[in-house]
mmCIF file with all atom_site columns, C-alpha atoms in Angstrom:
data_model
loop_
_atom_site.group_PDB
_atom_site.id
_atom_site.type_symbol
_atom_site.label_atom_id
_atom_site.label_alt_id
_atom_site.label_comp_id
_atom_site.label_asym_id
_atom_site.label_entity_id
_atom_site.label_seq_id
_atom_site.pdbx_PDB_ins_code
_atom_site.Cartn_x
_atom_site.Cartn_y
_atom_site.Cartn_z
_atom_site.occupancy
_atom_site.B_iso_or_equiv
_atom_site.pdbx_formal_charge
_atom_site.auth_seq_id
_atom_site.auth_comp_id
_atom_site.auth_asym_id
_atom_site.auth_atom_id
_atom_site.pdbx_PDB_model_num
ATOM 1   C CA . MET A 1 1   ? 9.630   -16.520 -19.958 1.00 0.00 ? 1   MET A CA 1
ATOM 2   C CA . ASP A 1 2   ? 6.466   -17.365 -18.038 1.00 0.00 ? 2   ASP A CA 1
ATOM 3   C CA . ILE A 1 3   ? 5.262   -15.741 -14.810 1.00 0.00 ? 3   ILE A CA 1
ATOM 4   C CA . ALA A 1 4   ? 6.237   -18.747 -12.654 1.00 0.00 ? 4   ALA A CA 1
ATOM 5   C CA . ALA A 1 5   ? 9.830   -18.521 -13.884 1.00 0.00 ? 5   ALA A CA 1
ATOM 6   C CA . ILE A 1 6   ? 9.953   -14.774 -13.242 1.00 0.00 ? 6   ILE A CA 1
ATOM 7   C CA . LEU A 1 7   ? 8.564   -15.219 -9.720  1.00 0.00 ? 7   LEU A CA 1
ATOM 8   C CA . LYS A 1 8   ? 11.052  -17.999 -8.984  1.00 0.00 ? 8   LYS A CA 1
ATOM 9   C CA . TRP A 1 9   ? 13.905  -15.873 -10.337 1.00 0.00 ? 9   TRP A CA 1
ATOM 10  C CA . LEU A 1 10  ? 12.850  -12.918 -8.164  1.00 0.00 ? 10  LEU A CA 1
ATOM 11  C CA . GLU A 1 11  ? 12.711  -15.105 -5.078  1.00 0.00 ? 11  GLU A CA 1
ATOM 12  C CA . GLU A 1 12  ? 16.156  -16.562 -5.815  1.00 0.00 ? 12  GLU A CA 1
ATOM 13  C CA . THR A 1 13  ? 17.948  -13.226 -6.250  1.00 0.00 ? 13  THR A CA 1
ATOM 14  C CA . GLY A 1 14  ? 20.697  -12.443 -3.787  1.00 0.00 ? 14  GLY A CA 1
ATOM 15  C CA . LEU A 1 15  ? 18.790  -9.422  -2.502  1.00 0.00 ? 15  LEU A CA 1
ATOM 16  C CA . ALA A 1 16  ? 15.703  -11.510 -1.755  1.00 0.00 ? 16  ALA A CA 1
ATOM 17  C CA . GLY A 1 17  ? 17.839  -14.058 0.048   1.00 0.00 ? 17  GLY A CA 1
ATOM 18  C CA . ARG A 1 18  ? 19.584  -11.411 2.157   1.00 0.00 ? 18  ARG A CA 1
ATOM 19  C CA . ILE A 1 19  ? 16.259  -9.865  3.178   1.00 0.00 ? 19  ILE A CA 1
ATOM 20  C CA . ARG A 1 20  ? 14.695  -13.253 3.879   1.00 0.00 ? 20  ARG A CA 1
ATOM 21  C CA . ASP A 1 21  ? 17.662  -14.573 5.881   1.00 0.00 ? 21  ASP A CA 1
ATOM 22  C CA . SER A 1 22  ? 18.258  -11.416 7.894   1.00 0.00 ? 22  SER A CA 1
ATOM 23  C CA . LEU A 1 23  ? 16.886  -11.157 11.373  1.00 0.00 ? 23  LEU A CA 1
ATOM 24  C CA . LEU A 1 24  ? 16.256  -7.402  10.967  1.00 0.00 ? 24  LEU A CA 1
ATOM 25  C CA . LEU A 1 25  ? 15.818  -6.487  7.293   1.00 0.00 ? 25  LEU A CA 1
ATOM 26  C CA . PHE A 1 26  ? 12.295  -7.815  6.736   1.00 0.00 ? 26  PHE A CA 1
ATOM 27  C CA . PRO A 1 27  ? 10.890  -6.295  9.959   1.00 0.00 ? 27  PRO A CA 1
ATOM 28  C CA . LEU A 1 28  ? 12.577  -2.969  9.116   1.00 0.00 ? 28  LEU A CA 1
ATOM 29  C CA . LEU A 1 29  ? 11.106  -3.033  5.614   1.00 0.00 ? 29  LEU A CA 1
ATOM 30  C CA . GLU A 1 30  ? 7.703   -3.905  7.017   1.00 0.00 ? 30  GLU A CA 1
ATOM 31  C CA . SER A 1 31  ? 7.913   -1.017  9.497   1.00 0.00 ? 31  SER A CA 1
ATOM 32  C CA . ALA A 1 32  ? 8.947   1.438   6.785   1.00 0.00 ? 32  ALA A CA 1
ATOM 33  C CA . HIS A 1 33  ? 6.115   0.115   4.601   1.00 0.00 ? 33  HIS A CA 1
ATOM 34  C CA . VAL A 1 34  ? 3.594   0.796   7.360   1.00 0.00 ? 34  VAL A CA 1
ATOM 35  C CA . LEU A 1 35  ? 5.011   4.295   7.961   1.00 0.00 ? 35  LEU A CA 1
ATOM 36  C CA . GLY A 1 36  ? 4.774   5.053   4.235   1.00 0.00 ? 36  GLY A CA 1
ATOM 37  C CA . LEU A 1 37  ? 1.224   3.733   4.124   1.00 0.00 ? 37  LEU A CA 1
ATOM 38  C CA . ALA A 1 38  ? 0.271   5.835   7.146   1.00 0.00 ? 38  ALA A CA 1
ATOM 39  C CA . LEU A 1 39  ? 1.637   8.902   5.357   1.00 0.00 ? 39  LEU A CA 1
ATOM 40  C CA . VAL A 1 40  ? -0.249  8.034   2.164   1.00 0.00 ? 40  VAL A CA 1
ATOM 41  C CA . PHE A 1 41  ? -3.535  7.305   3.898   1.00 0.00 ? 41  PHE A CA 1
ATOM 42  C CA . GLY A 1 42  ? -3.262  10.245  6.290   1.00 0.00 ? 42  GLY A CA 1
ATOM 43  C CA . THR A 1 43  ? -2.630  12.792  3.569   1.00 0.00 ? 43  THR A CA 1
ATOM 44  C CA . ILE A 1 44  ? -5.244  11.318  1.242   1.00 0.00 ? 44  ILE A CA 1
ATOM 45  C CA . LEU A 1 45  ? -7.750  11.327  4.095   1.00 0.00 ? 45  LEU A CA 1
ATOM 46  C CA . VAL A 1 46  ? -7.133  15.052  4.699   1.00 0.00 ? 46  VAL A CA 1
ATOM 47  C CA . ILE A 1 47  ? -7.713  15.802  1.007   1.00 0.00 ? 47  ILE A CA 1
ATOM 48  C CA . ASP A 1 48  ? -10.804 13.590  0.840   1.00 0.00 ? 48  ASP A CA 1
ATOM 49  C CA . LEU A 1 49  ? -12.288 15.126  3.990   1.00 0.00 ? 49  LEU A CA 1
ATOM 50  C CA . ARG A 1 50  ? -11.716 18.560  2.425   1.00 0.00 ? 50  ARG A CA 1
ATOM 51  C CA . LEU A 1 51  ? -13.545 17.414  -0.706  1.00 0.00 ? 51  LEU A CA 1
ATOM 52  C CA . LEU A 1 52  ? -16.445 16.304  1.482   1.00 0.00 ? 52  LEU A CA 1
ATOM 53  C CA . GLY A 1 53  ? -16.473 19.642  3.333   1.00 0.00 ? 53  GLY A CA 1
ATOM 54  C CA . ILE A 1 54  ? -15.722 17.984  6.696   1.00 0.00 ? 54  ILE A CA 1
ATOM 55  C CA . ALA A 1 55  ? -12.224 19.340  7.333   1.00 0.00 ? 55  ALA A CA 1
ATOM 56  C CA . SER A 1 56  ? -10.275 22.438  6.274   1.00 0.00 ? 56  SER A CA 1
ATOM 57  C CA . ALA A 1 57  ? -13.377 23.769  4.522   1.00 0.00 ? 57  ALA A CA 1
ATOM 58  C CA . GLN A 1 58  ? -12.150 27.342  4.940   1.00 0.00 ? 58  GLN A CA 1
ATOM 59  C CA . ARG A 1 59  ? -8.891  26.680  3.025   1.00 0.00 ? 59  ARG A CA 1
ATOM 60  C CA . PRO A 1 60  ? -8.829  26.838  -0.769  1.00 0.00 ? 60  PRO A CA 1
ATOM 61  C CA . PHE A 1 61  ? -8.674  23.291  -2.120  1.00 0.00 ? 61  PHE A CA 1
ATOM 62  C CA . GLN A 1 62  ? -5.810  23.890  -4.554  1.00 0.00 ? 62  GLN A CA 1
ATOM 63  C CA . ARG A 1 63  ? -3.581  25.465  -1.913  1.00 0.00 ? 63  ARG A CA 1
ATOM 64  C CA . MET A 1 64  ? -4.251  22.730  0.618   1.00 0.00 ? 64  MET A CA 1
ATOM 65  C CA . ALA A 1 65  ? -3.813  19.932  -1.928  1.00 0.00 ? 65  ALA A CA 1
ATOM 66  C CA . SER A 1 66  ? -0.560  21.368  -3.294  1.00 0.00 ? 66  SER A CA 1
ATOM 67  C CA . ASP A 1 67  ? 0.847   21.566  0.255   1.00 0.00 ? 67  ASP A CA 1
ATOM 68  C CA . ILE A 1 68  ? -0.056  17.929  0.969   1.00 0.00 ? 68  ILE A CA 1
ATOM 69  C CA . ILE A 1 69  ? 0.310   16.018  -2.302  1.00 0.00 ? 69  ILE A CA 1
ATOM 70  C CA . LYS A 1 70  ? 4.124   15.942  -2.247  1.00 0.00 ? 70  LYS A CA 1
ATOM 71  C CA . TRP A 1 71  ? 3.945   14.087  1.087   1.00 0.00 ? 71  TRP A CA 1
ATOM 72  C CA . THR A 1 72  ? 1.415   11.664  -0.398  1.00 0.00 ? 72  THR A CA 1
ATOM 73  C CA . TRP A 1 73  ? 3.767   10.803  -3.246  1.00 0.00 ? 73  TRP A CA 1
ATOM 74  C CA . ALA A 1 74  ? 6.756   10.464  -0.887  1.00 0.00 ? 74  ALA A CA 1
ATOM 75  C CA . GLY A 1 75  ? 4.795   8.028   1.265   1.00 0.00 ? 75  GLY A CA 1
ATOM 76  C CA . PHE A 1 76  ? 3.606   6.149   -1.811  1.00 0.00 ? 76  PHE A CA 1
ATOM 77  C CA . ALA A 1 77  ? 7.175   5.837   -3.130  1.00 0.00 ? 77  ALA A CA 1
ATOM 78  C CA . LEU A 1 78  ? 8.377   4.525   0.243   1.00 0.00 ? 78  LEU A CA 1
ATOM 79  C CA . SER A 1 79  ? 5.517   2.025   0.404   1.00 0.00 ? 79  SER A CA 1
ATOM 80  C CA . ALA A 1 80  ? 6.044   0.887   -3.196  1.00 0.00 ? 80  ALA A CA 1
ATOM 81  C CA . VAL A 1 81  ? 9.781   0.296   -2.765  1.00 0.00 ? 81  VAL A CA 1
ATOM 82  C CA . THR A 1 82  ? 9.460   -1.473  0.582   1.00 0.00 ? 82  THR A CA 1
ATOM 83  C CA . GLY A 1 83  ? 6.478   -3.486  -0.668  1.00 0.00 ? 83  GLY A CA 1
ATOM 84  C CA . ALA A 1 84  ? 8.413   -4.627  -3.726  1.00 0.00 ? 84  ALA A CA 1
ATOM 85  C CA . LEU A 1 85  ? 11.369  -5.650  -1.562  1.00 0.00 ? 85  LEU A CA 1
ATOM 86  C CA . MET A 1 86  ? 9.107   -7.652  0.739   1.00 0.00 ? 86  MET A CA 1
ATOM 87  C CA . PHE A 1 87  ? 7.364   -9.208  -2.282  1.00 0.00 ? 87  PHE A CA 1
ATOM 88  C CA . ILE A 1 88  ? 10.571  -10.624 -3.780  1.00 0.00 ? 88  ILE A CA 1
ATOM 89  C CA . THR A 1 89  ? 11.321  -12.593 -0.609  1.00 0.00 ? 89  THR A CA 1
ATOM 90  C CA . ASN A 1 90  ? 8.394   -14.920 -1.266  1.00 0.00 ? 90  ASN A CA 1
ATOM 91  C CA . ALA A 1 91  ? 7.213   -13.907 -4.742  1.00 0.00 ? 91  ALA A CA 1
ATOM 92  C CA . PRO A 1 92  ? 5.350   -17.077 -5.841  1.00 0.00 ? 92  PRO A CA 1
ATOM 93  C CA . VAL A 1 93  ? 3.409   -17.283 -2.579  1.00 0.00 ? 93  VAL A CA 1
ATOM 94  C CA . TYR A 1 94  ? 2.513   -13.584 -2.511  1.00 0.00 ? 94  TYR A CA 1
ATOM 95  C CA . TYR A 1 95  ? 1.587   -13.556 -6.196  1.00 0.00 ? 95  TYR A CA 1
ATOM 96  C CA . HIS A 1 96  ? -0.961  -16.333 -5.702  1.00 0.00 ? 96  HIS A CA 1
ATOM 97  C CA . ASN A 1 97  ? -2.366  -14.920 -2.453  1.00 0.00 ? 97  ASN A CA 1
ATOM 98  C CA . PHE A 1 98  ? -5.967  -13.705 -2.842  1.00 0.00 ? 98  PHE A CA 1
ATOM 99  C CA . TYR A 1 99  ? -5.488  -10.751 -0.489  1.00 0.00 ? 99  TYR A CA 1
ATOM 100 C CA . PHE A 1 100 ? -2.333  -9.618  -2.289  1.00 0.00 ? 100 PHE A CA 1
ATOM 101 C CA . ARG A 1 101 ? -4.191  -9.664  -5.591  1.00 0.00 ? 101 ARG A CA 1
ATOM 102 C CA . MET A 1 102 ? -7.104  -7.760  -4.070  1.00 0.00 ? 102 MET A CA 1
ATOM 103 C CA . LYS A 1 103 ? -4.716  -5.160  -2.656  1.00 0.00 ? 103 LYS A CA 1
ATOM 104 C CA . MET A 1 104 ? -3.102  -4.684  -6.072  1.00 0.00 ? 104 MET A CA 1
ATOM 105 C CA . LEU A 1 105 ? -6.528  -4.427  -7.727  1.00 0.00 ? 105 LEU A CA 1
ATOM 106 C CA . LEU A 1 106 ? -7.660  -1.845  -5.166  1.00 0.00 ? 106 LEU A CA 1
ATOM 107 C CA . LEU A 1 107 ? -4.456  0.160   -5.693  1.00 0.00 ? 107 LEU A CA 1
ATOM 108 C CA . LEU A 1 108 ? -5.156  0.168   -9.419  1.00 0.00 ? 108 LEU A CA 1
ATOM 109 C CA . LEU A 1 109 ? -8.790  1.171   -8.850  1.00 0.00 ? 109 LEU A CA 1
ATOM 110 C CA . SER A 1 110 ? -7.738  3.982   -6.511  1.00 0.00 ? 110 SER A CA 1
ATOM 111 C CA . GLY A 1 111 ? -5.512  5.278   -9.311  1.00 0.00 ? 111 GLY A CA 1
ATOM 112 C CA . VAL A 1 112 ? -8.444  5.076   -11.727 1.00 0.00 ? 112 VAL A CA 1
ATOM 113 C CA . ASN A 1 113 ? -10.605 6.906   -9.173  1.00 0.00 ? 113 ASN A CA 1
ATOM 114 C CA . MET A 1 114 ? -7.991  9.664   -8.938  1.00 0.00 ? 114 MET A CA 1
ATOM 115 C CA . ALA A 1 115 ? -7.838  9.927   -12.740 1.00 0.00 ? 115 ALA A CA 1
ATOM 116 C CA . ILE A 1 116 ? -11.629 10.156  -12.977 1.00 0.00 ? 116 ILE A CA 1
ATOM 117 C CA . PHE A 1 117 ? -11.607 12.881  -10.328 1.00 0.00 ? 117 PHE A CA 1
ATOM 118 C CA . GLU A 1 118 ? -9.000  14.817  -12.335 1.00 0.00 ? 118 GLU A CA 1
ATOM 119 C CA . LEU A 1 119 ? -11.097 14.461  -15.498 1.00 0.00 ? 119 LEU A CA 1
ATOM 120 C CA . THR A 1 120 ? -14.334 15.569  -13.801 1.00 0.00 ? 120 THR A CA 1
ATOM 121 C CA . ALA A 1 121 ? -14.319 17.769  -10.698 1.00 0.00 ? 121 ALA A CA 1
ATOM 122 C CA . GLY A 1 122 ? -10.576 18.365  -10.942 1.00 0.00 ? 122 GLY A CA 1
ATOM 123 C CA . ARG A 1 123 ? -10.991 20.231  -14.223 1.00 0.00 ? 123 ARG A CA 1
ATOM 124 C CA . THR A 1 124 ? -13.297 22.785  -12.625 1.00 0.00 ? 124 THR A CA 1
ATOM 125 C CA . ILE A 1 125 ? -11.430 23.467  -9.355  1.00 0.00 ? 125 ILE A CA 1
ATOM 126 C CA . HIS A 1 126 ? -11.273 27.134  -10.283 1.00 0.00 ? 126 HIS A CA 1
ATOM 127 C CA . ASN A 1 127 ? -15.114 27.183  -9.964  1.00 0.00 ? 127 ASN A CA 1
ATOM 128 C CA . TRP A 1 128 ? -15.458 25.383  -6.612  1.00 0.00 ? 128 TRP A CA 1
ATOM 129 C CA . GLY A 1 129 ? -12.006 25.435  -4.996  1.00 0.00 ? 129 GLY A CA 1
ATOM 130 C CA . ASN A 1 130 ? -13.036 28.066  -2.423  1.00 0.00 ? 130 ASN A CA 1
ATOM 131 C CA . ASP A 1 131 ? -16.391 26.412  -1.641  1.00 0.00 ? 131 ASP A CA 1
ATOM 132 C CA . ALA A 1 132 ? -16.815 24.385  1.536   1.00 0.00 ? 132 ALA A CA 1
ATOM 133 C CA . SER A 1 133 ? -17.009 21.119  -0.427  1.00 0.00 ? 133 SER A CA 1
ATOM 134 C CA . ALA A 1 134 ? -16.493 19.765  -3.911  1.00 0.00 ? 134 ALA A CA 1
ATOM 135 C CA . PRO A 1 135 ? -19.284 19.172  -6.421  1.00 0.00 ? 135 PRO A CA 1
ATOM 136 C CA . ARG A 1 136 ? -20.972 15.768  -6.422  1.00 0.00 ? 136 ARG A CA 1
ATOM 137 C CA . PRO A 1 137 ? -18.356 13.970  -8.604  1.00 0.00 ? 137 PRO A CA 1
ATOM 138 C CA . GLY A 1 138 ? -15.609 15.174  -6.252  1.00 0.00 ? 138 GLY A CA 1
ATOM 139 C CA . ARG A 1 139 ? -17.503 14.025  -3.157  1.00 0.00 ? 139 ARG A CA 1
ATOM 140 C CA . ILE A 1 140 ? -18.171 10.627  -4.746  1.00 0.00 ? 140 ILE A CA 1
ATOM 141 C CA . ALA A 1 141 ? -14.467 10.295  -5.593  1.00 0.00 ? 141 ALA A CA 1
ATOM 142 C CA . ALA A 1 142 ? -13.597 11.173  -1.975  1.00 0.00 ? 142 ALA A CA 1
ATOM 143 C CA . VAL A 1 143 ? -15.933 8.536   -0.513  1.00 0.00 ? 143 VAL A CA 1
ATOM 144 C CA . LEU A 1 144 ? -14.613 5.913   -2.948  1.00 0.00 ? 144 LEU A CA 1
ATOM 145 C CA . SER A 1 145 ? -11.047 6.903   -2.142  1.00 0.00 ? 145 SER A CA 1
ATOM 146 C CA . ILE A 1 146 ? -11.495 6.595   1.622   1.00 0.00 ? 146 ILE A CA 1
ATOM 147 C CA . THR A 1 147 ? -13.278 3.266   1.208   1.00 0.00 ? 147 THR A CA 1
ATOM 148 C CA . MET A 1 148 ? -10.641 1.828   -1.113  1.00 0.00 ? 148 MET A CA 1
ATOM 149 C CA . TRP A 1 149 ? -7.702  2.934   1.054   1.00 0.00 ? 149 TRP A CA 1
ATOM 150 C CA . ILE A 1 150 ? -9.266  1.386   4.148   1.00 0.00 ? 150 ILE A CA 1
ATOM 151 C CA . ALA A 1 151 ? -9.767  -1.818  2.136   1.00 0.00 ? 151 ALA A CA 1
ATOM 152 C CA . ILE A 1 152 ? -6.146  -1.649  0.906   1.00 0.00 ? 152 ILE A CA 1
ATOM 153 C CA . ILE A 1 153 ? -4.956  -1.476  4.508   1.00 0.00 ? 153 ILE A CA 1
ATOM 154 C CA . PHE A 1 154 ? -7.110  -4.458  5.498   1.00 0.00 ? 154 PHE A CA 1
ATOM 155 C CA . MET A 1 155 ? -5.977  -6.499  2.499   1.00 0.00 ? 155 MET A CA 1
ATOM 156 C CA . GLY A 1 156 ? -2.345  -5.746  3.361   1.00 0.00 ? 156 GLY A CA 1
ATOM 157 C CA . ARG A 1 157 ? -2.825  -6.973  6.914   1.00 0.00 ? 157 ARG A CA 1
ATOM 158 C CA . LEU A 1 158 ? -4.560  -10.119 5.688   1.00 0.00 ? 158 LEU A CA 1
ATOM 159 C CA . ILE A 1 159 ? -1.621  -10.903 3.399   1.00 0.00 ? 159 ILE A CA 1
ATOM 160 C CA . GLY A 1 160 ? 0.602   -11.242 6.439   1.00 0.00 ? 160 GLY A CA 1
ATOM 161 C CA . PHE A 1 161 ? -1.832  -13.602 8.143   1.00 0.00 ? 161 PHE A CA 1
ATOM 162 C CA . THR A 1 162 ? -2.401  -15.844 5.127   1.00 0.00 ? 162 THR A CA 1
ATOM 163 C CA . THR A 1 163 ? 1.096   -16.424 3.734   1.00 0.00 ? 163 THR A CA 1
ATOM 164 C CA . THR A 1 164 ? 3.881   -18.617 4.988   1.00 0.00 ? 164 THR A CA 1
ATOM 165 C CA . ARG A 1 165 ? 7.306   -19.519 3.756   1.00 0.00 ? 165 ARG A CA 1
ATOM 166 C CA . ALA A 1 166 ? 6.917   -22.389 1.345   1.00 0.00 ? 166 ALA A CA 1
ATOM 167 C CA . ALA A 1 167 ? 10.011  -24.156 2.647   1.00 0.00 ? 167 ALA A CA 1
ATOM 168 C CA . VAL A 1 168 ? 10.717  -23.809 6.348   1.00 0.00 ? 168 VAL A CA 1
ATOM 169 C CA . ALA A 1 169 ? 13.887  -25.504 7.509   1.00 0.00 ? 169 ALA A CA 1
ATOM 170 C CA . ALA A 1 170 ? 13.184  -28.399 9.872   1.00 0.00 ? 170 ALA A CA 1
ATOM 171 C CA . PRO A 1 171 ? 15.330  -28.750 12.978  1.00 0.00 ? 171 PRO A CA 1
ATOM 172 C CA . PRO A 1 172 ? 18.142  -31.269 12.760  1.00 0.00 ? 172 PRO A CA 1
ATOM 173 C CA . PRO A 1 173 ? 16.869  -34.780 13.538  1.00 0.00 ? 173 PRO A CA 1
ATOM 174 C CA . ALA A 1 174 ? 19.166  -35.216 16.556  1.00 0.00 ? 174 ALA A CA 1
ATOM 175 C CA . ALA A 1 175 ? 18.002  -31.972 18.192  1.00 0.00 ? 175 ALA A CA 1
ATOM 176 C CA . ASN A 1 176 ? 15.705  -32.045 21.177  1.00 0.00 ? 176 ASN A CA 1
ATOM 177 C CA . PHE A 1 177 ? 14.441  -29.437 23.616  1.00 0.00 ? 177 PHE A CA 1
ATOM 178 C CA . ASP A 1 178 ? 16.963  -30.370 26.324  1.00 0.00 ? 178 ASP A CA 1
ATOM 179 C CA . ASP A 1 179 ? 19.821  -29.498 23.963  1.00 0.00 ? 179 ASP A CA 1
ATOM 180 C CA . PHE A 1 180 ? 18.625  -25.891 23.857  1.00 0.00 ? 180 PHE A CA 1
ATOM 181 C CA . LEU A 1 181 ? 18.759  -25.574 27.653  1.00 0.00 ? 181 LEU A CA 1
ATOM 182 C CA . LYS A 1 182 ? 22.463  -26.430 27.900  1.00 0.00 ? 182 LYS A CA 1
#
């Protein structure tokens, strides 16, 4: 099965149709997606600012991060589920959208950045966790993280401004504006 067939199948599922045809479901999903993203970005920003020594510098990094990270993952799960549900409503169009692809690439790169942090500065937290800021690799990871998450947010907004429904129903031929006023 090729990607075009999978995308078409996703778009034709009953769930996609219900979301697409509902007056409220898509806007509710979009709102939940934004709330989840705000939770993800907000919590990541707090951690990254701590790594840079700008905020919460007096708190041990491990304690602060362990208090926050569960909220980051909850927000990410909410955003992933709602994003997937929005995606299926117009899968072929979203899949081929440049900004959607950039957002997915940036999400992947932010995961790679997190993994690199864990393999470098993250392995030596016991040495610097009480310091005001992280060592250089940790600060670099923080700057990259903030930059990528801001770009992810922008790419997400641009998706909404650059996609349309491929098939919009035309009004019936006999309809005119006066008919709507009656």
